[in-house]
Amino acid sequence: MNNTPHTTFPSPTTPLPTPDLQGSFPGPFAISPHAEAIEQHTALWLHSFPLVSSPNELKTLCNITAQGVARVLPAADQDGVFLCADLFLWLTAFDDTHGETEGARDTARLARRISQCVHVLAGHDQPASETNAYTAALQDLLHRFREQATPTQYLRLTAHLRDNLFGILWEAHHLDRPDQVTLNDYRAMRPHTVFVRTVMATAEVVLKYELTENQRASTAVRELENAVADLAGWINDLASYAKEAERGGPNPLSLPTLLIQHHACDLEEAFRQASRMCEDQASTARLRITELSVNGKNSLADHARAVEAVAASYVWHIGHARYER
């Protein structure tokens, strides 16, 4: 653990180095023909389950979710993209409202909220006093996923959702004390707080393919998923750093901050190192996508294309207005 005194770096006022991902994920990225319908559907779903109170926040959240899911699942049917969009609305709204907004101030309260969700994930009946918009929405989502997923896919999805909830709690606990987080811990936890492995799991359900356990354990699949999981979190860190730094207080809990602590470097060098790390993972992902796709039509090729679209969505979404300063 790094025990050096906490230092707050000023919000950057000049452009910082960014990764060049054109060689690995050049775009333009395929997009679902249902993108506009997704946005309309998510707005209606949030009226049924009022997870967001601000009209402006609702509009922005529906837009980025719809456009992101449209790029994750460009070939999926309408019901599939609606289901996935609703799930990521739920995750993002829960994180924004209970994780980032209030979690750091009252971690115990966040833990209680998460425990309610864990009961729902376990299939336990909820007393009326424990039911709220978030638990009701989660029950709706799980019912719909159970209808589409195989038993193994459903178990994998709910396991990832538990990881997400733990990641939100972990992040809230450390949000004001990034100097107490090691680089290794952050690398292990970041995919859970950016929800990327859950995105992969839902794509497998909606696109109606399933890997065998031997396929899932293969080096090529593991390296592809790990590379995209890292890339998703890290490019998000770089895109959101300036906006988060402007809030004041401790440095953002993100890859540049951890690199500054670990390597005793300045912010520009941290961004340079983080950009190289992103480029390396993007190259690894592209290599494995090509390898797994070589046979054209089988579950491994389906998975490679699905994870490629997941990566493309994260590359796309960091340019959204949500991350503007």
PDB file of C-alpha atoms in Angstrom:
ATOM      1  CA  MET A   1       0.000   0.000   0.000  1.00  0.00           C
ATOM      2  CA  ASN A   2       1.211   3.472  -0.853  1.00  0.00           C
ATOM      3  CA  ASN A   3       1.377   5.505   2.360  1.00  0.00           C
ATOM      4  CA  THR A   4       2.500   8.824   0.889  1.00  0.00           C
ATOM      5  CA  PRO A   5       0.422  11.866   1.904  1.00  0.00           C
ATOM      6  CA  HIS A   6      -2.607  12.531  -0.253  1.00  0.00           C
ATOM      7  CA  THR A   7      -2.006  15.231  -2.868  1.00  0.00           C
ATOM      8  CA  THR A   8      -4.745  16.957  -4.831  1.00  0.00           C
ATOM      9  CA  PHE A   9      -3.824  17.804  -8.407  1.00  0.00           C
ATOM     10  CA  PRO A  10      -5.648  20.691 -10.065  1.00  0.00           C
ATOM     11  CA  SER A  11      -8.232  20.054 -12.747  1.00  0.00           C
ATOM     12  CA  PRO A  12      -6.382  19.929 -16.075  1.00  0.00           C
ATOM     13  CA  THR A  13      -6.679  23.120 -18.137  1.00  0.00           C
ATOM     14  CA  THR A  14      -4.824  21.880 -21.232  1.00  0.00           C
ATOM     15  CA  PRO A  15      -5.469  18.752 -23.320  1.00  0.00           C
ATOM     16  CA  LEU A  16      -3.897  15.615 -21.898  1.00  0.00           C
ATOM     17  CA  PRO A  17      -2.631  12.574 -23.845  1.00  0.00           C
ATOM     18  CA  THR A  18      -5.380  10.224 -25.018  1.00  0.00           C
ATOM     19  CA  PRO A  19      -5.185   6.690 -26.424  1.00  0.00           C
ATOM     20  CA  ASP A  20      -5.174   6.114 -30.162  1.00  0.00           C
ATOM     21  CA  LEU A  21      -7.623   3.250 -30.679  1.00  0.00           C
ATOM     22  CA  GLN A  22      -8.143   3.721 -34.415  1.00  0.00           C
ATOM     23  CA  GLY A  23      -5.927   0.790 -35.310  1.00  0.00           C
ATOM     24  CA  SER A  24      -7.903  -1.660 -33.163  1.00  0.00           C
ATOM     25  CA  PHE A  25     -11.412  -0.177 -33.165  1.00  0.00           C
ATOM     26  CA  PRO A  26     -11.543   2.263 -36.070  1.00  0.00           C
ATOM     27  CA  GLY A  27     -15.295   2.657 -36.521  1.00  0.00           C
ATOM     28  CA  PRO A  28     -17.760   3.562 -37.799  1.00  0.00           C
ATOM     29  CA  PHE A  29     -19.527   1.183 -35.419  1.00  0.00           C
ATOM     30  CA  ALA A  30     -22.619  -0.762 -36.413  1.00  0.00           C
ATOM     31  CA  ILE A  31     -25.812   0.489 -34.783  1.00  0.00           C
ATOM     32  CA  SER A  32     -29.189  -1.124 -34.211  1.00  0.00           C
ATOM     33  CA  PRO A  33     -32.110   0.102 -36.315  1.00  0.00           C
ATOM     34  CA  HIS A  34     -34.057   0.202 -33.026  1.00  0.00           C
ATOM     35  CA  ALA A  35     -31.983   3.010 -31.448  1.00  0.00           C
ATOM     36  CA  GLU A  36     -34.789   5.592 -31.473  1.00  0.00           C
ATOM     37  CA  ALA A  37     -37.321   3.036 -30.243  1.00  0.00           C
ATOM     38  CA  ILE A  38     -34.974   2.071 -27.394  1.00  0.00           C
ATOM     39  CA  GLU A  39     -34.825   5.655 -26.179  1.00  0.00           C
ATOM     40  CA  GLN A  40     -38.617   5.981 -26.275  1.00  0.00           C
ATOM     41  CA  HIS A  41     -39.033   2.642 -24.492  1.00  0.00           C
ATOM     42  CA  THR A  42     -36.573   3.482 -21.711  1.00  0.00           C
ATOM     43  CA  ALA A  43     -38.348   6.762 -20.999  1.00  0.00           C
ATOM     44  CA  LEU A  44     -41.621   4.853 -20.628  1.00  0.00           C
ATOM     45  CA  TRP A  45     -39.975   2.203 -18.460  1.00  0.00           C
ATOM     46  CA  LEU A  46     -38.642   4.904 -16.124  1.00  0.00           C
ATOM     47  CA  HIS A  47     -42.171   6.266 -15.766  1.00  0.00           C
ATOM     48  CA  SER A  48     -43.249   2.809 -14.585  1.00  0.00           C
ATOM     49  CA  PHE A  49     -40.230   2.560 -12.293  1.00  0.00           C
ATOM     50  CA  PRO A  50     -39.247   6.129 -11.288  1.00  0.00           C
ATOM     51  CA  LEU A  51     -35.540   5.621 -10.647  1.00  0.00           C
ATOM     52  CA  VAL A  52     -34.628   9.164 -11.717  1.00  0.00           C
ATOM     53  CA  SER A  53     -36.328  12.343 -10.503  1.00  0.00           C
ATOM     54  CA  SER A  54     -34.739  15.038 -12.688  1.00  0.00           C
ATOM     55  CA  PRO A  55     -36.254  15.370 -16.205  1.00  0.00           C
ATOM     56  CA  ASN A  56     -32.889  16.460 -17.632  1.00  0.00           C
ATOM     57  CA  GLU A  57     -31.106  13.548 -15.976  1.00  0.00           C
ATOM     58  CA  LEU A  58     -33.766  11.164 -17.289  1.00  0.00           C
ATOM     59  CA  LYS A  59     -33.371  12.456 -20.845  1.00  0.00           C
ATOM     60  CA  THR A  60     -29.561  12.216 -20.782  1.00  0.00           C
ATOM     61  CA  LEU A  61     -29.587   8.777 -19.192  1.00  0.00           C
ATOM     62  CA  CYS A  62     -32.108   7.404 -21.694  1.00  0.00           C
ATOM     63  CA  ASN A  63     -30.122   8.831 -24.596  1.00  0.00           C
ATOM     64  CA  ILE A  64     -26.709   7.475 -23.637  1.00  0.00           C
ATOM     65  CA  THR A  65     -28.198   4.109 -22.676  1.00  0.00           C
ATOM     66  CA  ALA A  66     -30.170   3.782 -25.897  1.00  0.00           C
ATOM     67  CA  GLN A  67     -27.255   4.779 -28.111  1.00  0.00           C
ATOM     68  CA  GLY A  68     -24.813   2.596 -26.166  1.00  0.00           C
ATOM     69  CA  VAL A  69     -27.013  -0.514 -26.228  1.00  0.00           C
ATOM     70  CA  ALA A  70     -27.745   0.100 -29.919  1.00  0.00           C
ATOM     71  CA  ARG A  71     -24.002  -0.296 -30.514  1.00  0.00           C
ATOM     72  CA  VAL A  72     -23.582  -3.252 -28.151  1.00  0.00           C
ATOM     73  CA  LEU A  73     -26.376  -5.168 -29.899  1.00  0.00           C
ATOM     74  CA  PRO A  74     -26.665  -3.913 -33.475  1.00  0.00           C
ATOM     75  CA  ALA A  75     -28.160  -7.224 -34.716  1.00  0.00           C
ATOM     76  CA  ALA A  76     -30.434  -8.080 -31.757  1.00  0.00           C
ATOM     77  CA  ASP A  77     -34.211  -8.009 -31.941  1.00  0.00           C
ATOM     78  CA  GLN A  78     -36.222  -5.203 -30.408  1.00  0.00           C
ATOM     79  CA  ASP A  79     -37.268  -7.093 -27.280  1.00  0.00           C
ATOM     80  CA  GLY A  80     -33.630  -7.981 -26.602  1.00  0.00           C
ATOM     81  CA  VAL A  81     -32.304  -4.443 -26.867  1.00  0.00           C
ATOM     82  CA  PHE A  82     -35.190  -3.143 -24.733  1.00  0.00           C
ATOM     83  CA  LEU A  83     -34.375  -5.656 -22.001  1.00  0.00           C
ATOM     84  CA  CYS A  84     -30.651  -4.863 -21.985  1.00  0.00           C
ATOM     85  CA  ALA A  85     -31.275  -1.122 -22.052  1.00  0.00           C
ATOM     86  CA  ASP A  86     -33.577  -1.374 -19.032  1.00  0.00           C
ATOM     87  CA  LEU A  87     -30.958  -3.348 -17.106  1.00  0.00           C
ATOM     88  CA  PHE A  88     -28.240  -0.767 -17.732  1.00  0.00           C
ATOM     89  CA  LEU A  89     -30.587   2.066 -16.904  1.00  0.00           C
ATOM     90  CA  TRP A  90     -31.187   0.322 -13.584  1.00  0.00           C
ATOM     91  CA  LEU A  91     -27.471  -0.184 -12.882  1.00  0.00           C
ATOM     92  CA  THR A  92     -26.498   3.340 -13.887  1.00  0.00           C
ATOM     93  CA  ALA A  93     -29.330   4.980 -11.981  1.00  0.00           C
ATOM     94  CA  PHE A  94     -28.597   2.927  -8.863  1.00  0.00           C
ATOM     95  CA  ASP A  95     -24.917   3.857  -9.053  1.00  0.00           C
ATOM     96  CA  ASP A  96     -25.592   7.546  -9.729  1.00  0.00           C
ATOM     97  CA  THR A  97     -28.241   7.909  -7.022  1.00  0.00           C
ATOM     98  CA  HIS A  98     -27.165   5.572  -4.248  1.00  0.00           C
ATOM     99  CA  GLY A  99     -23.512   4.978  -5.025  1.00  0.00           C
ATOM    100  CA  GLU A 100     -21.878   8.217  -6.141  1.00  0.00           C
ATOM    101  CA  THR A 101     -24.439  10.667  -4.736  1.00  0.00           C
ATOM    102  CA  GLU A 102     -24.999   9.334  -1.228  1.00  0.00           C
ATOM    103  CA  GLY A 103     -22.806   6.243  -0.850  1.00  0.00           C
ATOM    104  CA  ALA A 104     -19.620   8.029   0.179  1.00  0.00           C
ATOM    105  CA  ARG A 105     -21.546  10.034   2.813  1.00  0.00           C
ATOM    106  CA  ASP A 106     -23.411   7.050   4.250  1.00  0.00           C
ATOM    107  CA  THR A 107     -21.844   3.732   3.299  1.00  0.00           C
ATOM    108  CA  ALA A 108     -23.966   1.858   5.847  1.00  0.00           C
ATOM    109  CA  ARG A 109     -27.151   3.079   4.168  1.00  0.00           C
ATOM    110  CA  LEU A 110     -25.808   2.022   0.776  1.00  0.00           C
ATOM    111  CA  ALA A 111     -25.011  -1.422   2.202  1.00  0.00           C
ATOM    112  CA  ARG A 112     -28.627  -1.760   3.371  1.00  0.00           C
ATOM    113  CA  ARG A 113     -29.926  -0.778  -0.059  1.00  0.00           C
ATOM    114  CA  ILE A 114     -27.628  -3.321  -1.691  1.00  0.00           C
ATOM    115  CA  SER A 115     -28.717  -6.041   0.726  1.00  0.00           C
ATOM    116  CA  GLN A 116     -32.325  -5.477  -0.394  1.00  0.00           C
ATOM    117  CA  CYS A 117     -31.226  -6.021  -3.995  1.00  0.00           C
ATOM    118  CA  VAL A 118     -29.278  -9.150  -3.050  1.00  0.00           C
ATOM    119  CA  HIS A 119     -32.457 -10.593  -1.516  1.00  0.00           C
ATOM    120  CA  VAL A 120     -34.224  -9.958  -4.835  1.00  0.00           C
ATOM    121  CA  LEU A 121     -31.380 -11.605  -6.757  1.00  0.00           C
ATOM    122  CA  ALA A 122     -31.687 -14.635  -4.464  1.00  0.00           C
ATOM    123  CA  GLY A 123     -35.419 -14.880  -5.183  1.00  0.00           C
ATOM    124  CA  HIS A 124     -36.537 -14.034  -1.650  1.00  0.00           C
ATOM    125  CA  ASP A 125     -39.949 -12.479  -1.090  1.00  0.00           C
ATOM    126  CA  GLN A 126     -39.712  -8.814  -0.202  1.00  0.00           C
ATOM    127  CA  PRO A 127     -41.834  -7.336   2.603  1.00  0.00           C
ATOM    128  CA  ALA A 128     -43.785  -4.262   1.589  1.00  0.00           C
ATOM    129  CA  SER A 129     -41.574  -2.080   3.786  1.00  0.00           C
ATOM    130  CA  GLU A 130     -38.506  -3.161   1.766  1.00  0.00           C
ATOM    131  CA  THR A 131     -40.057  -2.676  -1.682  1.00  0.00           C
ATOM    132  CA  ASN A 132     -39.156   0.480  -3.589  1.00  0.00           C
ATOM    133  CA  ALA A 133     -38.723   1.551  -7.198  1.00  0.00           C
ATOM    134  CA  TYR A 134     -35.290  -0.075  -7.440  1.00  0.00           C
ATOM    135  CA  THR A 135     -36.284  -3.456  -6.014  1.00  0.00           C
ATOM    136  CA  ALA A 136     -39.514  -3.497  -8.043  1.00  0.00           C
ATOM    137  CA  ALA A 137     -37.599  -2.672 -11.231  1.00  0.00           C
ATOM    138  CA  LEU A 138     -35.021  -5.354 -10.478  1.00  0.00           C
ATOM    139  CA  GLN A 139     -37.787  -7.939  -9.992  1.00  0.00           C
ATOM    140  CA  ASP A 140     -39.217  -6.965 -13.376  1.00  0.00           C
ATOM    141  CA  LEU A 141     -35.804  -7.308 -15.042  1.00  0.00           C
ATOM    142  CA  LEU A 142     -35.017 -10.679 -13.502  1.00  0.00           C
ATOM    143  CA  HIS A 143     -38.398 -12.078 -14.534  1.00  0.00           C
ATOM    144  CA  ARG A 144     -37.799 -11.013 -18.134  1.00  0.00           C
ATOM    145  CA  PHE A 145     -34.241 -12.366 -18.206  1.00  0.00           C
ATOM    146  CA  ARG A 146     -35.352 -15.675 -16.699  1.00  0.00           C
ATOM    147  CA  GLU A 147     -37.702 -16.106 -19.657  1.00  0.00           C
ATOM    148  CA  GLN A 148     -34.873 -15.689 -22.191  1.00  0.00           C
ATOM    149  CA  ALA A 149     -31.754 -17.104 -20.531  1.00  0.00           C
ATOM    150  CA  THR A 150     -30.687 -20.684 -20.009  1.00  0.00           C
ATOM    151  CA  PRO A 151     -30.311 -21.640 -16.319  1.00  0.00           C
ATOM    152  CA  THR A 152     -26.523 -21.289 -16.560  1.00  0.00           C
ATOM    153  CA  GLN A 153     -26.753 -17.922 -18.303  1.00  0.00           C
ATOM    154  CA  TYR A 154     -29.181 -16.671 -15.656  1.00  0.00           C
ATOM    155  CA  LEU A 155     -26.877 -17.739 -12.825  1.00  0.00           C
ATOM    156  CA  ARG A 156     -23.927 -16.071 -14.544  1.00  0.00           C
ATOM    157  CA  LEU A 157     -25.888 -12.851 -15.054  1.00  0.00           C
ATOM    158  CA  THR A 158     -27.045 -12.634 -11.437  1.00  0.00           C
ATOM    159  CA  ALA A 159     -23.504 -13.363 -10.242  1.00  0.00           C
ATOM    160  CA  HIS A 160     -22.236 -10.435 -12.293  1.00  0.00           C
ATOM    161  CA  LEU A 161     -24.971  -8.207 -10.877  1.00  0.00           C
ATOM    162  CA  ARG A 162     -23.834  -9.099  -7.348  1.00  0.00           C
ATOM    163  CA  ASP A 163     -20.295  -8.193  -8.412  1.00  0.00           C
ATOM    164  CA  ASN A 164     -21.612  -4.851  -9.681  1.00  0.00           C
ATOM    165  CA  LEU A 165     -23.366  -4.128  -6.401  1.00  0.00           C
ATOM    166  CA  PHE A 166     -20.254  -5.008  -4.425  1.00  0.00           C
ATOM    167  CA  GLY A 167     -18.216  -2.830  -6.799  1.00  0.00           C
ATOM    168  CA  ILE A 168     -20.546   0.126  -6.173  1.00  0.00           C
ATOM    169  CA  LEU A 169     -20.144  -0.361  -2.413  1.00  0.00           C
ATOM    170  CA  TRP A 170     -16.358  -0.751  -2.705  1.00  0.00           C
ATOM    171  CA  GLU A 171     -16.105   2.401  -4.815  1.00  0.00           C
ATOM    172  CA  ALA A 172     -18.276   4.443  -2.440  1.00  0.00           C
ATOM    173  CA  HIS A 173     -16.127   3.360   0.512  1.00  0.00           C
ATOM    174  CA  HIS A 174     -12.918   4.464  -1.214  1.00  0.00           C
ATOM    175  CA  LEU A 175     -14.223   7.452  -3.178  1.00  0.00           C
ATOM    176  CA  ASP A 176     -12.801  10.054  -0.779  1.00  0.00           C
ATOM    177  CA  ARG A 177      -9.622   8.103  -0.011  1.00  0.00           C
ATOM    178  CA  PRO A 178      -8.080   6.953  -3.300  1.00  0.00           C
ATOM    179  CA  ASP A 179      -4.655   7.031  -1.630  1.00  0.00           C
ATOM    180  CA  GLN A 180      -5.712   3.891   0.289  1.00  0.00           C
ATOM    181  CA  VAL A 181      -6.297   1.866  -2.913  1.00  0.00           C
ATOM    182  CA  THR A 182      -3.506  -0.083  -4.593  1.00  0.00           C
ATOM    183  CA  LEU A 183      -3.155  -0.200  -8.346  1.00  0.00           C
ATOM    184  CA  ASN A 184      -3.695  -3.981  -8.308  1.00  0.00           C
ATOM    185  CA  ASP A 185      -6.905  -3.636  -6.280  1.00  0.00           C
ATOM    186  CA  TYR A 186      -8.193  -0.988  -8.654  1.00  0.00           C
ATOM    187  CA  ARG A 187      -7.440  -3.072 -11.730  1.00  0.00           C
ATOM    188  CA  ALA A 188      -9.327  -5.989 -10.181  1.00  0.00           C
ATOM    189  CA  MET A 189     -12.374  -3.948  -9.181  1.00  0.00           C
ATOM    190  CA  ARG A 190     -12.777  -1.490 -12.054  1.00  0.00           C
ATOM    191  CA  PRO A 191     -14.570  -3.864 -14.482  1.00  0.00           C
ATOM    192  CA  HIS A 192     -17.273  -4.394 -11.857  1.00  0.00           C
ATOM    193  CA  THR A 193     -17.881  -0.655 -11.378  1.00  0.00           C
ATOM    194  CA  VAL A 194     -18.124  -0.002 -15.125  1.00  0.00           C
ATOM    195  CA  PHE A 195     -20.503  -3.008 -15.563  1.00  0.00           C
ATOM    196  CA  VAL A 196     -18.657  -4.357 -18.587  1.00  0.00           C
ATOM    197  CA  ARG A 197     -18.759  -8.049 -17.684  1.00  0.00           C
ATOM    198  CA  THR A 198     -22.504  -7.779 -17.162  1.00  0.00           C
ATOM    199  CA  VAL A 199     -22.780  -6.262 -20.628  1.00  0.00           C
ATOM    200  CA  MET A 200     -20.984  -9.320 -22.031  1.00  0.00           C
ATOM    201  CA  ALA A 201     -23.273 -11.682 -20.126  1.00  0.00           C
ATOM    202  CA  THR A 202     -26.450  -9.998 -21.361  1.00  0.00           C
ATOM    203  CA  ALA A 203     -25.199  -9.998 -24.954  1.00  0.00           C
ATOM    204  CA  GLU A 204     -24.825 -13.777 -24.775  1.00  0.00           C
ATOM    205  CA  VAL A 205     -28.430 -14.115 -23.577  1.00  0.00           C
ATOM    206  CA  VAL A 206     -29.971 -11.743 -26.106  1.00  0.00           C
ATOM    207  CA  LEU A 207     -27.956 -12.985 -29.099  1.00  0.00           C
ATOM    208  CA  LYS A 208     -28.932 -16.567 -28.227  1.00  0.00           C
ATOM    209  CA  TYR A 209     -25.610 -18.354 -28.162  1.00  0.00           C
ATOM    210  CA  GLU A 210     -23.805 -20.016 -25.277  1.00  0.00           C
ATOM    211  CA  LEU A 211     -20.181 -21.011 -24.786  1.00  0.00           C
ATOM    212  CA  THR A 212     -19.255 -24.330 -23.242  1.00  0.00           C
ATOM    213  CA  GLU A 213     -17.263 -24.203 -20.030  1.00  0.00           C
ATOM    214  CA  ASN A 214     -14.181 -25.410 -21.914  1.00  0.00           C
ATOM    215  CA  GLN A 215     -14.580 -22.634 -24.469  1.00  0.00           C
ATOM    216  CA  ARG A 216     -15.068 -20.053 -21.732  1.00  0.00           C
ATOM    217  CA  ALA A 217     -11.895 -21.231 -19.972  1.00  0.00           C
ATOM    218  CA  SER A 218      -9.755 -21.071 -23.124  1.00  0.00           C
ATOM    219  CA  THR A 219      -6.839 -18.645 -23.201  1.00  0.00           C
ATOM    220  CA  ALA A 220      -8.221 -16.766 -26.203  1.00  0.00           C
ATOM    221  CA  VAL A 221     -11.628 -16.122 -24.620  1.00  0.00           C
ATOM    222  CA  ARG A 222     -10.188 -15.168 -21.236  1.00  0.00           C
ATOM    223  CA  GLU A 223      -7.643 -12.778 -22.768  1.00  0.00           C
ATOM    224  CA  LEU A 224     -10.301 -11.180 -24.971  1.00  0.00           C
ATOM    225  CA  GLU A 225     -12.724 -10.637 -22.099  1.00  0.00           C
ATOM    226  CA  ASN A 226     -10.012  -9.388 -19.733  1.00  0.00           C
ATOM    227  CA  ALA A 227      -8.661  -6.963 -22.328  1.00  0.00           C
ATOM    228  CA  VAL A 228     -12.084  -5.476 -23.079  1.00  0.00           C
ATOM    229  CA  ALA A 229     -12.956  -5.360 -19.357  1.00  0.00           C
ATOM    230  CA  ASP A 230      -9.810  -3.324 -18.648  1.00  0.00           C
ATOM    231  CA  LEU A 231     -10.215  -1.129 -21.715  1.00  0.00           C
ATOM    232  CA  ALA A 232     -13.821  -0.213 -20.861  1.00  0.00           C
ATOM    233  CA  GLY A 233     -12.927   1.048 -17.385  1.00  0.00           C
ATOM    234  CA  TRP A 234      -9.726   2.797 -18.319  1.00  0.00           C
ATOM    235  CA  ILE A 235     -11.017   4.806 -21.279  1.00  0.00           C
ATOM    236  CA  ASN A 236     -13.963   5.826 -19.117  1.00  0.00           C
ATOM    237  CA  ASP A 237     -11.481   7.030 -16.470  1.00  0.00           C
ATOM    238  CA  LEU A 238      -9.613   9.153 -18.996  1.00  0.00           C
ATOM    239  CA  ALA A 239     -12.795  10.612 -20.481  1.00  0.00           C
ATOM    240  CA  SER A 240     -14.339  11.563 -17.134  1.00  0.00           C
ATOM    241  CA  TYR A 241     -11.215  12.689 -15.242  1.00  0.00           C
ATOM    242  CA  ALA A 242     -11.451  16.418 -15.961  1.00  0.00           C
ATOM    243  CA  LYS A 243     -15.150  16.618 -15.089  1.00  0.00           C
ATOM    244  CA  GLU A 244     -14.652  14.674 -11.863  1.00  0.00           C
ATOM    245  CA  ALA A 245     -11.605  16.743 -10.890  1.00  0.00           C
ATOM    246  CA  GLU A 246     -13.638  19.945 -11.216  1.00  0.00           C
ATOM    247  CA  ARG A 247     -15.878  18.829  -8.345  1.00  0.00           C
ATOM    248  CA  GLY A 248     -13.083  19.557  -5.915  1.00  0.00           C
ATOM    249  CA  GLY A 249     -11.974  17.433  -2.996  1.00  0.00           C
ATOM    250  CA  PRO A 250      -9.727  14.378  -3.403  1.00  0.00           C
ATOM    251  CA  ASN A 251      -8.491  13.297  -6.785  1.00  0.00           C
ATOM    252  CA  PRO A 252     -10.931  11.085  -8.698  1.00  0.00           C
ATOM    253  CA  LEU A 253     -10.744   7.383  -7.873  1.00  0.00           C
ATOM    254  CA  SER A 254      -9.488   6.461 -11.332  1.00  0.00           C
ATOM    255  CA  LEU A 255      -6.544   4.995 -13.207  1.00  0.00           C
ATOM    256  CA  PRO A 256      -4.575   8.285 -13.609  1.00  0.00           C
ATOM    257  CA  THR A 257      -4.762   8.949  -9.864  1.00  0.00           C
ATOM    258  CA  LEU A 258      -3.548   5.435  -9.059  1.00  0.00           C
ATOM    259  CA  LEU A 259      -0.707   5.716 -11.588  1.00  0.00           C
ATOM    260  CA  ILE A 260       0.376   9.020 -10.023  1.00  0.00           C
ATOM    261  CA  GLN A 261       0.520   7.321  -6.619  1.00  0.00           C
ATOM    262  CA  HIS A 262       2.165   4.136  -7.866  1.00  0.00           C
ATOM    263  CA  HIS A 263       4.810   5.734 -10.084  1.00  0.00           C
ATOM    264  CA  ALA A 264       5.206   9.131  -8.373  1.00  0.00           C
ATOM    265  CA  CYS A 265       4.628  10.893 -11.700  1.00  0.00           C
ATOM    266  CA  ASP A 266       2.684  13.986 -12.735  1.00  0.00           C
ATOM    267  CA  LEU A 267      -0.789  14.019 -14.300  1.00  0.00           C
ATOM    268  CA  GLU A 268       0.409  14.300 -17.893  1.00  0.00           C
ATOM    269  CA  GLU A 269       2.718  11.295 -17.522  1.00  0.00           C
ATOM    270  CA  ALA A 270      -0.076   9.333 -15.830  1.00  0.00           C
ATOM    271  CA  PHE A 271      -2.343  10.005 -18.813  1.00  0.00           C
ATOM    272  CA  ARG A 272       0.453   9.000 -21.161  1.00  0.00           C
ATOM    273  CA  GLN A 273       0.944   5.706 -19.324  1.00  0.00           C
ATOM    274  CA  ALA A 274      -2.804   5.064 -19.121  1.00  0.00           C
ATOM    275  CA  SER A 275      -3.162   5.736 -22.840  1.00  0.00           C
ATOM    276  CA  ARG A 276      -0.453   3.182 -23.634  1.00  0.00           C
ATOM    277  CA  MET A 277      -2.186   0.667 -21.362  1.00  0.00           C
ATOM    278  CA  CYS A 278      -5.455   1.226 -23.246  1.00  0.00           C
ATOM    279  CA  GLU A 279      -3.747   0.826 -26.599  1.00  0.00           C
ATOM    280  CA  ASP A 280      -2.085  -2.417 -25.486  1.00  0.00           C
ATOM    281  CA  GLN A 281      -5.374  -3.910 -24.307  1.00  0.00           C
ATOM    282  CA  ALA A 282      -7.138  -2.798 -27.476  1.00  0.00           C
ATOM    283  CA  SER A 283      -4.435  -4.525 -29.553  1.00  0.00           C
ATOM    284  CA  THR A 284      -4.788  -7.709 -27.486  1.00  0.00           C
ATOM    285  CA  ALA A 285      -8.554  -7.646 -27.921  1.00  0.00           C
ATOM    286  CA  ARG A 286      -8.261  -7.185 -31.680  1.00  0.00           C
ATOM    287  CA  LEU A 287      -5.788 -10.076 -31.958  1.00  0.00           C
ATOM    288  CA  ARG A 288      -8.104 -12.428 -30.053  1.00  0.00           C
ATOM    289  CA  ILE A 289     -11.217 -11.271 -31.955  1.00  0.00           C
ATOM    290  CA  THR A 290      -9.470 -12.122 -35.211  1.00  0.00           C
ATOM    291  CA  GLU A 291      -8.342 -15.497 -33.876  1.00  0.00           C
ATOM    292  CA  LEU A 292     -11.764 -16.511 -32.560  1.00  0.00           C
ATOM    293  CA  SER A 293     -13.598 -15.309 -35.671  1.00  0.00           C
ATOM    294  CA  VAL A 294     -11.498 -17.273 -38.142  1.00  0.00           C
ATOM    295  CA  ASN A 295     -13.999 -20.148 -38.449  1.00  0.00           C
ATOM    296  CA  GLY A 296     -16.882 -17.816 -39.241  1.00  0.00           C
ATOM    297  CA  LYS A 297     -20.038 -19.381 -37.819  1.00  0.00           C
ATOM    298  CA  ASN A 298     -19.811 -21.007 -34.397  1.00  0.00           C
ATOM    299  CA  SER A 299     -20.325 -19.941 -30.787  1.00  0.00           C
ATOM    300  CA  LEU A 300     -16.725 -18.732 -30.415  1.00  0.00           C
ATOM    301  CA  ALA A 301     -17.077 -16.483 -33.457  1.00  0.00           C
ATOM    302  CA  ASP A 302     -20.441 -15.256 -32.145  1.00  0.00           C
ATOM    303  CA  HIS A 303     -18.791 -14.423 -28.828  1.00  0.00           C
ATOM    304  CA  ALA A 304     -15.890 -12.634 -30.498  1.00  0.00           C
ATOM    305  CA  ARG A 305     -18.285 -10.449 -32.480  1.00  0.00           C
ATOM    306  CA  ALA A 306     -20.397  -9.775 -29.389  1.00  0.00           C
ATOM    307  CA  VAL A 307     -17.406  -8.714 -27.281  1.00  0.00           C
ATOM    308  CA  GLU A 308     -16.105  -6.618 -30.190  1.00  0.00           C
ATOM    309  CA  ALA A 309     -19.411  -4.719 -30.170  1.00  0.00           C
ATOM    310  CA  VAL A 310     -19.157  -4.293 -26.389  1.00  0.00           C
ATOM    311  CA  ALA A 311     -15.722  -2.715 -26.807  1.00  0.00           C
ATOM    312  CA  ALA A 312     -16.991  -0.514 -29.649  1.00  0.00           C
ATOM    313  CA  SER A 313     -19.833   0.743 -27.462  1.00  0.00           C
ATOM    314  CA  TYR A 314     -17.462   1.796 -24.680  1.00  0.00           C
ATOM    315  CA  VAL A 315     -15.126   3.463 -27.193  1.00  0.00           C
ATOM    316  CA  TRP A 316     -18.122   5.345 -28.609  1.00  0.00           C
ATOM    317  CA  HIS A 317     -19.829   6.368 -25.387  1.00  0.00           C
ATOM    318  CA  ILE A 318     -16.905   8.260 -23.837  1.00  0.00           C
ATOM    319  CA  GLY A 319     -17.564  11.049 -26.335  1.00  0.00           C
ATOM    320  CA  HIS A 320     -21.135  11.529 -25.058  1.00  0.00           C
ATOM    321  CA  ALA A 321     -22.236  14.832 -23.497  1.00  0.00           C
ATOM    322  CA  ARG A 322     -22.534  13.032 -20.133  1.00  0.00           C
ATOM    323  CA  TYR A 323     -18.739  13.307 -19.846  1.00  0.00           C
ATOM    324  CA  GLU A 324     -18.344  16.908 -20.958  1.00  0.00           C
ATOM    325  CA  ARG A 325     -16.974  19.420 -18.452  1.00  0.00           C
TER     326      ARG A 325
END
